Short mmCIF file of C-alpha atoms in Angstrom, two decimals:
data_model
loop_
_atom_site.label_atom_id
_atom_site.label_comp_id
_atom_site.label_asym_id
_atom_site.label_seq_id
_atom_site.Cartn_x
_atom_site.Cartn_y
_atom_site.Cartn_z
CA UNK U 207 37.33 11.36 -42.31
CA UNK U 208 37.15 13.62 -45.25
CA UNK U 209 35.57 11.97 -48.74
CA UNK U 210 34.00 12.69 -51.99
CA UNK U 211 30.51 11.94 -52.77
CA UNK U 212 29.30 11.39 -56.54
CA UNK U 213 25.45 10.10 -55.77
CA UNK U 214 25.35 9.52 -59.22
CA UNK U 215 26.13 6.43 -60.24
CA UNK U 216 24.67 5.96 -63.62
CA UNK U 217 23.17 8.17 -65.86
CA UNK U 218 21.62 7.87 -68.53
CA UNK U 219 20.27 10.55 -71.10
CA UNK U 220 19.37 11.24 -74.43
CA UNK U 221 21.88 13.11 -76.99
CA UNK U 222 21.02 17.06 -76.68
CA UNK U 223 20.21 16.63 -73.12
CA UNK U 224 21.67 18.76 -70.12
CA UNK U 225 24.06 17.34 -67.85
CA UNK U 226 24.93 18.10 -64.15
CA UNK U 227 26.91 15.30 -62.27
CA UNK U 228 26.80 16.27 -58.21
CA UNK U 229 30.14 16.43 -56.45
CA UNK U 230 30.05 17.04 -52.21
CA UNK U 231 33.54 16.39 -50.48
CA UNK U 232 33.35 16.93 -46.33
CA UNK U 233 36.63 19.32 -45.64
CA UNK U 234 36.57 21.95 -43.95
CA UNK U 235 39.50 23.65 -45.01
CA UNK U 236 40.81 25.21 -49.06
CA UNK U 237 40.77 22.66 -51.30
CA UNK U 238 41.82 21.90 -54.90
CA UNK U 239 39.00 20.67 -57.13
CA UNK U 240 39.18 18.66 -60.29
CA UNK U 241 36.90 16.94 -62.61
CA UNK U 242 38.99 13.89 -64.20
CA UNK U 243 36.95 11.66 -67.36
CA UNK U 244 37.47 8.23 -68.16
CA UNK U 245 36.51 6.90 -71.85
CA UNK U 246 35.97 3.38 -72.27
CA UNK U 247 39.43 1.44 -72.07
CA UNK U 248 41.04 4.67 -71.56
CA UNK U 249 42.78 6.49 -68.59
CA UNK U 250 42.22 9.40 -66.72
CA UNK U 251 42.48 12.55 -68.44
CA UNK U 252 42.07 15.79 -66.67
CA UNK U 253 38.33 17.75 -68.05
CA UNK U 254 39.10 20.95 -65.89
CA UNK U 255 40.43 21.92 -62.27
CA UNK U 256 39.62 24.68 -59.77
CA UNK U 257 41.68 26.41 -57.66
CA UNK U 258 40.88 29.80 -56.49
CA UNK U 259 39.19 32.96 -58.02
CA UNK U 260 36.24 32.62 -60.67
CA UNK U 261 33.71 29.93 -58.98
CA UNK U 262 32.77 28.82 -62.07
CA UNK U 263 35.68 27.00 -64.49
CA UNK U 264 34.90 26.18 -67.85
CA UNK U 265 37.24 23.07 -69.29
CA UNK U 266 37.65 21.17 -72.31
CA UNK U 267 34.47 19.81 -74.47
CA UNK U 268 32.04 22.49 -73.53
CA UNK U 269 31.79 21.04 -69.51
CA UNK U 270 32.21 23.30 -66.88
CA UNK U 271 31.72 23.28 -63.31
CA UNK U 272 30.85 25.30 -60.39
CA UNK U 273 32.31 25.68 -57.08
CA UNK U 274 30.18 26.63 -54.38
CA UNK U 275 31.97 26.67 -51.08
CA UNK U 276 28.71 26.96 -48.83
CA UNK U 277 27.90 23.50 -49.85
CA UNK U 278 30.63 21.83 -50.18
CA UNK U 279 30.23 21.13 -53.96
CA UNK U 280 31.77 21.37 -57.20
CA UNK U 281 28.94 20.00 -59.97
CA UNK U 282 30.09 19.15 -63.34
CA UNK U 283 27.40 20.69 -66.18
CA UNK U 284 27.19 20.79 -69.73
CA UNK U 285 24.20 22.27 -71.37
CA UNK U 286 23.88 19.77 -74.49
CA UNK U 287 25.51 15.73 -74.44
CA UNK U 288 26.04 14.42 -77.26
CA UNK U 289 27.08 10.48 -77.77
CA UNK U 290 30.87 10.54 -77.18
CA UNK U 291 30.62 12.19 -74.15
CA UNK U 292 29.76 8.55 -72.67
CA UNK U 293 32.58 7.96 -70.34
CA UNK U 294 33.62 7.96 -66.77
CA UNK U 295 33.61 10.98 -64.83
CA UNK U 296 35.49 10.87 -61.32
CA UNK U 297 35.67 14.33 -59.18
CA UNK U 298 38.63 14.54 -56.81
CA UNK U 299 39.69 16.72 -54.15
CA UNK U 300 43.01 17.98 -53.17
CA UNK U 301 43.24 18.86 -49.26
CA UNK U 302 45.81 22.12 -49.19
CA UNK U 303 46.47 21.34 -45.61
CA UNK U 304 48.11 18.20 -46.92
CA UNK U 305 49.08 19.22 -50.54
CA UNK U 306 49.76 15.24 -51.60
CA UNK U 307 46.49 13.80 -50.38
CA UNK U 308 44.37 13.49 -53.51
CA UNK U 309 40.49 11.37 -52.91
CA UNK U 310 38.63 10.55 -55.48
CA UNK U 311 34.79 10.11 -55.97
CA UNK U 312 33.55 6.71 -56.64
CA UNK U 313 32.51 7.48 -60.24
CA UNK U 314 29.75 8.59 -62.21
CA UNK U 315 28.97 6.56 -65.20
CA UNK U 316 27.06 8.59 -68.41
CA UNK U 317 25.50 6.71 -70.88
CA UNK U 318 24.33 8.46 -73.93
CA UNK U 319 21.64 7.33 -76.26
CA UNK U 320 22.07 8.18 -79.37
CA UNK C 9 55.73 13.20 -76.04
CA UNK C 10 55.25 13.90 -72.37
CA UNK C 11 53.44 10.72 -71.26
CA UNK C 12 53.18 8.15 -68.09
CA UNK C 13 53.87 4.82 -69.11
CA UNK C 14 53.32 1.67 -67.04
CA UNK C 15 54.49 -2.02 -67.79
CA UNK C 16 52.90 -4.90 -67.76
CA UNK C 17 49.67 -3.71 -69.15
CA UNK C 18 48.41 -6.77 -68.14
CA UNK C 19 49.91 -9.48 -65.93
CA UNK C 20 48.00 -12.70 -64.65
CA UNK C 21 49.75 -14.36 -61.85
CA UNK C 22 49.46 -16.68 -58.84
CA UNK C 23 49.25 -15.80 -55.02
CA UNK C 24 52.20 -15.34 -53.32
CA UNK C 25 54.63 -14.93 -56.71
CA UNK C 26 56.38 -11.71 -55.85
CA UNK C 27 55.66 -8.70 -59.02
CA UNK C 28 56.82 -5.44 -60.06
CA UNK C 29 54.28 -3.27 -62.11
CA UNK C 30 56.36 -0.22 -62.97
CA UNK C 31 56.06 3.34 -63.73
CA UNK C 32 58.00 6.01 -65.29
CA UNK C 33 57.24 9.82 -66.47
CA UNK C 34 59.15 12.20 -68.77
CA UNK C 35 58.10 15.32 -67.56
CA UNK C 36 60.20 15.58 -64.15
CA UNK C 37 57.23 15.53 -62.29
CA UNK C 38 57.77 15.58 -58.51
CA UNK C 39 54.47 14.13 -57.15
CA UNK C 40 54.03 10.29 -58.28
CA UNK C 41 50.88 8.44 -56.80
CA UNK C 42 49.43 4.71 -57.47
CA UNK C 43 46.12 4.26 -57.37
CA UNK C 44 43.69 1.06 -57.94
CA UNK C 45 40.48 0.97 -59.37
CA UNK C 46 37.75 -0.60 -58.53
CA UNK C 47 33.77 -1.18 -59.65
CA UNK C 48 31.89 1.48 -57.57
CA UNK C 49 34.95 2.71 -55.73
CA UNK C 50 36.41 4.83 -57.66
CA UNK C 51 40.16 5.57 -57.79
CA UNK C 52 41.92 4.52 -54.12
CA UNK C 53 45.57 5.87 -53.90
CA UNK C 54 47.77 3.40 -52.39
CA UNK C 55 50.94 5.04 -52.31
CA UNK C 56 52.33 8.56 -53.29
CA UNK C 57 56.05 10.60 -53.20
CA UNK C 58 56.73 13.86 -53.19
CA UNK C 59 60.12 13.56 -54.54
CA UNK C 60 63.07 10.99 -54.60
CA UNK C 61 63.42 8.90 -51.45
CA UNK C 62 60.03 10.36 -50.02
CA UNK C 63 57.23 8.30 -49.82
CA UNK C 64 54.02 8.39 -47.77
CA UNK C 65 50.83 5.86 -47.64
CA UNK C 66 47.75 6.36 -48.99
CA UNK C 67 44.23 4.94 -48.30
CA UNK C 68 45.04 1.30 -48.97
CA UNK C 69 48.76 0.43 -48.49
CA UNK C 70 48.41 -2.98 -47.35
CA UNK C 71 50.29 -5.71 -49.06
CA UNK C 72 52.06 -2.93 -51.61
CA UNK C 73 55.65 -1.55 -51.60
CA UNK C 74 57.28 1.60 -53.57
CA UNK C 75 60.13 2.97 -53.78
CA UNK C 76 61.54 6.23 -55.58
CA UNK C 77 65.26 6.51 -56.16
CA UNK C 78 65.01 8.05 -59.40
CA UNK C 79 62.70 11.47 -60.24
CA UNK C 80 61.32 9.38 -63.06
CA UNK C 81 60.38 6.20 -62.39
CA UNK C 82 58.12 4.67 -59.35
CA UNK C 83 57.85 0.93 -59.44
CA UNK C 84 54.84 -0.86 -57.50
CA UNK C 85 55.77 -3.96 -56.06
CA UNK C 86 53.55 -6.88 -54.09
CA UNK C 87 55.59 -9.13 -52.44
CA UNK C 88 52.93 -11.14 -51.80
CA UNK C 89 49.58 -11.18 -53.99
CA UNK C 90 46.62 -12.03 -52.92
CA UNK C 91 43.67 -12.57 -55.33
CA UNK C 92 42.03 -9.37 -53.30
CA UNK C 93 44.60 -7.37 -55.54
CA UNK C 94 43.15 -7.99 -58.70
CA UNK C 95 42.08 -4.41 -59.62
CA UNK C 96 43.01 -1.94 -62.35
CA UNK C 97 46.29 -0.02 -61.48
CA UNK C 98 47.25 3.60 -62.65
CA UNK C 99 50.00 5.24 -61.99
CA UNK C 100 50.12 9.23 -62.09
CA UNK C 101 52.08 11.82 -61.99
CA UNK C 102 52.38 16.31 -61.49
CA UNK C 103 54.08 18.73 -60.87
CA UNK C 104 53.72 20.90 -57.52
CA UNK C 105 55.73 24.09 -58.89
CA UNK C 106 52.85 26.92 -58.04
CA UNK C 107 50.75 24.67 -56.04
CA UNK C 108 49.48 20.85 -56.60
CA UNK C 109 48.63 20.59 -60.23
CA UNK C 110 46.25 18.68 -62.21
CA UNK C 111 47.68 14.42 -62.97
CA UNK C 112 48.79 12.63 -65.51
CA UNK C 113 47.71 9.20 -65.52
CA UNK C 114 49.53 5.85 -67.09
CA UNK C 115 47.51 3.70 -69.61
CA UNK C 116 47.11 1.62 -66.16
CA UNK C 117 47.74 -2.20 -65.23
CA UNK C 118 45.10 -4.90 -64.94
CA UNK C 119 46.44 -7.53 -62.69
CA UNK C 120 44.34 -11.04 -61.90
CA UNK C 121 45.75 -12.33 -58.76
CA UNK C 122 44.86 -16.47 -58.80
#
């Protein structure tokens, strides 16, 4: 069955830190990517979305992301975290065979220390 | 203000009382999808449509209804909750002009089933 792996649950890091979050999905086929953030108490709000062309998509808040179709993943980076960039972060994976089937990661929480 | 909205925001109920959670969207959207939330599972669609009158399941459809008669609006219903329900709800919504495009969550629904 295809699914989205975050192995990731938690992480924690100090403000001015790197950041890559790991995204794998098993699917064969094209897919759309997306990397969705979730502030405390907040909803879903899209951080940026690949479809086709340039591998690597830069979004909003300085993250951006890589698609590398080899290995089935699409991991979220940001070269410097700073403390209200503690949140959620859920990757999610349209199938284009399908075009309504949308799976989602099981989360990655960030923690940053201040 | 194009926005998802979702009422209740909260709702604490009984097992067996029948509910509604609803949904609605202002930017005639297409694609409408529930999804629950869960610690350490991530977001699990329940139900989507592609359009009025056309509904499909998603991963976890048991014990939910939907239906879409307008464009804009795509109630949840439990006929019969069961405290296994109690989750966080979002509804979400996008357009599929040009290919299946990013979503736009609802402030989303905490339910406690009793």
């Amino acid at each position: 069955a295809q699914s989205v792996s975050q192995h990731n649950h938690h992480v924690i890091l100090s403000e001015a830190a790197s950041l890559e979050l790991g995204c794998n999905y098993s699917y064969g086929g094209t897919v759309n990517l997306f990397w969705y953030v979730q502030y405390p108490g907040q909803h879903l709000q899209l951080l940026l979305k690949y479809f086709s062309g340039d591998p690597l998509v830069k979004g909003i808040k300085g993250f951006e992301a890589e698609f590398i179709k080899s290995k089935f993943s699409f991991n979220l980076r940001k070269p410097s975290v700073q403390w209200s960039d503690t949140a959620e972060y859920f990757c999610a994976v349209i199938l284009y065979s399908s075009a309504s089937k949308i799976i989602f990661g099981s989360g990655t929480r960030l923690s940053i220390r201040p | 203000e194009a926005q998802v909205t979702q009422n209740p925001r909260y709702l604490i109920t009984v097992t067996g009382k029948k509910l509604t959670v609803t949904c609605s969207q202002n930017m005639n959207h297409e694609y409408m999808s529930w999804y629950r939330q869960d610690p350490g599972l991530g977001l699990r669609q329940i139900y989507y449509s592609m359009n009025v009158e056309v509904t499909d399941k998603g991963d976890v459809p048991e014990g939910y209804k939907v239906s879409r008669k307008e464009k804009r609006n795509f109630p949840l219903i439990l006929e019969s909750p069961s405290p296994n329900q109690t989750s966080l709800y979002f509804c979400a919504s996008s357009s599929l002009a040009g290919g299946h495009n990013e979503q736009f969550f609802g402030p989303g629904t905490r339910l406690t089933v009793l």
